[in-house]
Amino acid sequence: QALERMRPYLCDKIIAERHFDYLRSKKILTREDAEEISSRSSSRKRTGKLLDYLAENPKGLDALIESIRREKTQNFLLQKITDVVLKVKNEKLESLKGLSCS
Amino acid sequence: QLCQLLDTTGQGWRRLAEVAGLEKRFKCSAEELELCSLRVLEPQGSPTQGLLQLLAERDCTLGYLLGCLQRMGHTQACQLLSSAA
């Protein structure tokens, strides 16, 4: 959910190919996935496709964050992403509260 | 409870880290803040809790913490903390 919300932002900032090796080592992506992503014409589209694959996997976001941490060049993204995750989490809590009250 | 409050408000834990860090020994490095923020990925994880742990390890007193919250103008959190103390 957080991934979807940040999709436009992440598409701008993330270079899909940089994360292939790590994501593949964690079995988040297969070789076919990686090839499929690489076949897209622009960097934006490649990242978009990568996010699609990550969204399907419950560990996808965690793995992406871990990969960004390893790269160390885009640590500013971590703050953004974790803040959005926190926000999404809070909204979920709120809606749960709403349900139990009504 | 305090964690929950600071996790859910806009003027949350990052701001507290900033205010508390004005005193040198409570200053958190970027890396420490990163570790705090990553806690949100755990099911019951709370960034505020991570921050409070860091501060506690440096012998931060409740009084100092209360002062920080006051400086933030976070009355709700102040009330919560002073009623607990």
PDB file of C-alpha atoms in Angstrom, chain A residues 6-101:
ATOM      1  CA  MET A   6       4.824   6.444  -3.464  1.00  0.00           C
ATOM      2  CA  ARG A   7       4.866   5.049  -6.945  1.00  0.00           C
ATOM      3  CA  PRO A   8       5.307   8.322  -8.841  1.00  0.00           C
ATOM      4  CA  TYR A   9       8.023   9.478  -6.494  1.00  0.00           C
ATOM      5  CA  LEU A  10       9.882   6.193  -6.487  1.00  0.00           C
ATOM      6  CA  CYS A  11       9.686   5.864 -10.248  1.00  0.00           C
ATOM      7  CA  ASP A  12      11.640   9.104 -10.466  1.00  0.00           C
ATOM      8  CA  LYS A  13      14.247   8.250  -7.907  1.00  0.00           C
ATOM      9  CA  ILE A  14      14.954   4.554  -8.156  1.00  0.00           C
ATOM     10  CA  ILE A  15      17.051   2.925 -10.814  1.00  0.00           C
ATOM     11  CA  ALA A  16      15.701  -0.581 -11.130  1.00  0.00           C
ATOM     12  CA  GLU A  17      18.861  -2.274 -12.368  1.00  0.00           C
ATOM     13  CA  ARG A  18      20.817  -1.269  -9.287  1.00  0.00           C
ATOM     14  CA  HIS A  19      18.658  -3.453  -7.117  1.00  0.00           C
ATOM     15  CA  PHE A  20      18.461  -6.565  -9.258  1.00  0.00           C
ATOM     16  CA  ASP A  21      21.370  -8.367  -7.663  1.00  0.00           C
ATOM     17  CA  TYR A  22      20.197  -7.929  -4.132  1.00  0.00           C
ATOM     18  CA  LEU A  23      16.559  -8.686  -4.883  1.00  0.00           C
ATOM     19  CA  ARG A  24      17.536 -11.766  -6.809  1.00  0.00           C
ATOM     20  CA  SER A  25      19.754 -12.996  -4.014  1.00  0.00           C
ATOM     21  CA  LYS A  26      16.747 -12.711  -1.716  1.00  0.00           C
ATOM     22  CA  LYS A  27      14.564 -14.570  -4.195  1.00  0.00           C
ATOM     23  CA  ILE A  28      12.252 -11.616  -4.548  1.00  0.00           C
ATOM     24  CA  LEU A  29      12.926 -11.513  -8.270  1.00  0.00           C
ATOM     25  CA  THR A  30      13.622 -14.361 -10.661  1.00  0.00           C
ATOM     26  CA  ARG A  31      15.853 -14.111 -13.671  1.00  0.00           C
ATOM     27  CA  GLU A  32      12.793 -13.935 -15.875  1.00  0.00           C
ATOM     28  CA  ASP A  33      11.443 -11.038 -13.807  1.00  0.00           C
ATOM     29  CA  ALA A  34      14.702  -9.179 -14.183  1.00  0.00           C
ATOM     30  CA  GLU A  35      14.741  -9.743 -17.931  1.00  0.00           C
ATOM     31  CA  GLU A  36      11.150  -8.669 -18.227  1.00  0.00           C
ATOM     32  CA  ILE A  37      11.956  -5.451 -16.387  1.00  0.00           C
ATOM     33  CA  SER A  38      15.035  -4.801 -18.501  1.00  0.00           C
ATOM     34  CA  SER A  39      13.034  -5.090 -21.674  1.00  0.00           C
ATOM     35  CA  ARG A  40      11.093  -1.909 -20.884  1.00  0.00           C
ATOM     36  CA  SER A  41      12.094   1.111 -22.889  1.00  0.00           C
ATOM     37  CA  SER A  42      12.597   3.825 -20.273  1.00  0.00           C
ATOM     38  CA  SER A  43      14.039   3.963 -16.787  1.00  0.00           C
ATOM     39  CA  ARG A  44      10.682   5.078 -15.433  1.00  0.00           C
ATOM     40  CA  LYS A  45       8.892   2.127 -16.938  1.00  0.00           C
ATOM     41  CA  ARG A  46      11.532  -0.251 -15.686  1.00  0.00           C
ATOM     42  CA  THR A  47      11.130   1.010 -12.143  1.00  0.00           C
ATOM     43  CA  GLY A  48       7.359   0.863 -12.502  1.00  0.00           C
ATOM     44  CA  LYS A  49       7.519  -2.768 -13.479  1.00  0.00           C
ATOM     45  CA  LEU A  50       9.918  -3.478 -10.633  1.00  0.00           C
ATOM     46  CA  LEU A  51       7.426  -1.950  -8.192  1.00  0.00           C
ATOM     47  CA  ASP A  52       4.709  -4.179  -9.622  1.00  0.00           C
ATOM     48  CA  TYR A  53       6.743  -7.243  -8.788  1.00  0.00           C
ATOM     49  CA  LEU A  54       7.606  -5.912  -5.342  1.00  0.00           C
ATOM     50  CA  ALA A  55       3.979  -5.147  -4.571  1.00  0.00           C
ATOM     51  CA  GLU A  56       3.061  -8.770  -5.179  1.00  0.00           C
ATOM     52  CA  ASN A  57       5.511  -9.939  -2.576  1.00  0.00           C
ATOM     53  CA  PRO A  58       4.822  -9.371   1.124  1.00  0.00           C
ATOM     54  CA  LYS A  59       8.562  -9.033   1.728  1.00  0.00           C
ATOM     55  CA  GLY A  60       9.025  -6.846  -1.333  1.00  0.00           C
ATOM     56  CA  LEU A  61       9.137  -3.477   0.377  1.00  0.00           C
ATOM     57  CA  ASP A  62      11.444  -4.716   3.128  1.00  0.00           C
ATOM     58  CA  ALA A  63      13.809  -6.090   0.536  1.00  0.00           C
ATOM     59  CA  LEU A  64      13.833  -2.876  -1.461  1.00  0.00           C
ATOM     60  CA  ILE A  65      14.613  -0.864   1.655  1.00  0.00           C
ATOM     61  CA  GLU A  66      17.380  -3.249   2.556  1.00  0.00           C
ATOM     62  CA  SER A  67      18.789  -2.874  -0.932  1.00  0.00           C
ATOM     63  CA  ILE A  68      18.685   0.919  -0.721  1.00  0.00           C
ATOM     64  CA  ARG A  69      20.507   0.725   2.591  1.00  0.00           C
ATOM     65  CA  ARG A  70      23.221  -1.400   1.055  1.00  0.00           C
ATOM     66  CA  GLU A  71      23.685   1.024  -1.802  1.00  0.00           C
ATOM     67  CA  LYS A  72      24.152   3.886   0.666  1.00  0.00           C
ATOM     68  CA  THR A  73      23.804   6.486  -2.068  1.00  0.00           C
ATOM     69  CA  GLN A  74      20.105   7.149  -1.612  1.00  0.00           C
ATOM     70  CA  ASN A  75      19.613   7.096   2.112  1.00  0.00           C
ATOM     71  CA  PHE A  76      17.313  10.105   1.897  1.00  0.00           C
ATOM     72  CA  LEU A  77      14.795   7.749   0.315  1.00  0.00           C
ATOM     73  CA  LEU A  78      14.671   5.678   3.477  1.00  0.00           C
ATOM     74  CA  GLN A  79      13.334   8.551   5.532  1.00  0.00           C
ATOM     75  CA  LYS A  80      10.673   9.255   2.931  1.00  0.00           C
ATOM     76  CA  ILE A  81       9.605   5.645   2.637  1.00  0.00           C
ATOM     77  CA  THR A  82       9.521   4.897   6.343  1.00  0.00           C
ATOM     78  CA  ASP A  83       7.531   8.067   7.019  1.00  0.00           C
ATOM     79  CA  VAL A  84       4.950   7.009   4.466  1.00  0.00           C
ATOM     80  CA  VAL A  85       4.817   3.512   5.932  1.00  0.00           C
ATOM     81  CA  LEU A  86       4.215   5.044   9.352  1.00  0.00           C
ATOM     82  CA  LYS A  87       1.457   7.191   7.939  1.00  0.00           C
ATOM     83  CA  VAL A  88      -0.237   4.269   6.219  1.00  0.00           C
ATOM     84  CA  LYS A  89       0.050   2.254   9.404  1.00  0.00           C
ATOM     85  CA  ASN A  90      -1.546   5.032  11.448  1.00  0.00           C
ATOM     86  CA  GLU A  91      -4.396   5.365   9.023  1.00  0.00           C
ATOM     87  CA  LYS A  92      -5.005   1.654   9.293  1.00  0.00           C
ATOM     88  CA  LEU A  93      -5.067   1.893  13.079  1.00  0.00           C
ATOM     89  CA  GLU A  94      -7.496   4.776  12.881  1.00  0.00           C
ATOM     90  CA  SER A  95      -9.879   2.914  10.628  1.00  0.00           C
ATOM     91  CA  LEU A  96      -9.722  -0.126  12.911  1.00  0.00           C
ATOM     92  CA  LYS A  97     -10.598   2.083  15.853  1.00  0.00           C
ATOM     93  CA  GLY A  98     -13.464   3.539  13.897  1.00  0.00           C
ATOM     94  CA  LEU A  99     -14.791   0.094  13.189  1.00  0.00           C
ATOM     95  CA  SER A 100     -14.664  -1.078  16.773  1.00  0.00           C
ATOM     96  CA  CYS A 101     -16.405   2.054  18.038  1.00  0.00           C
TER      97      CYS A 101
END
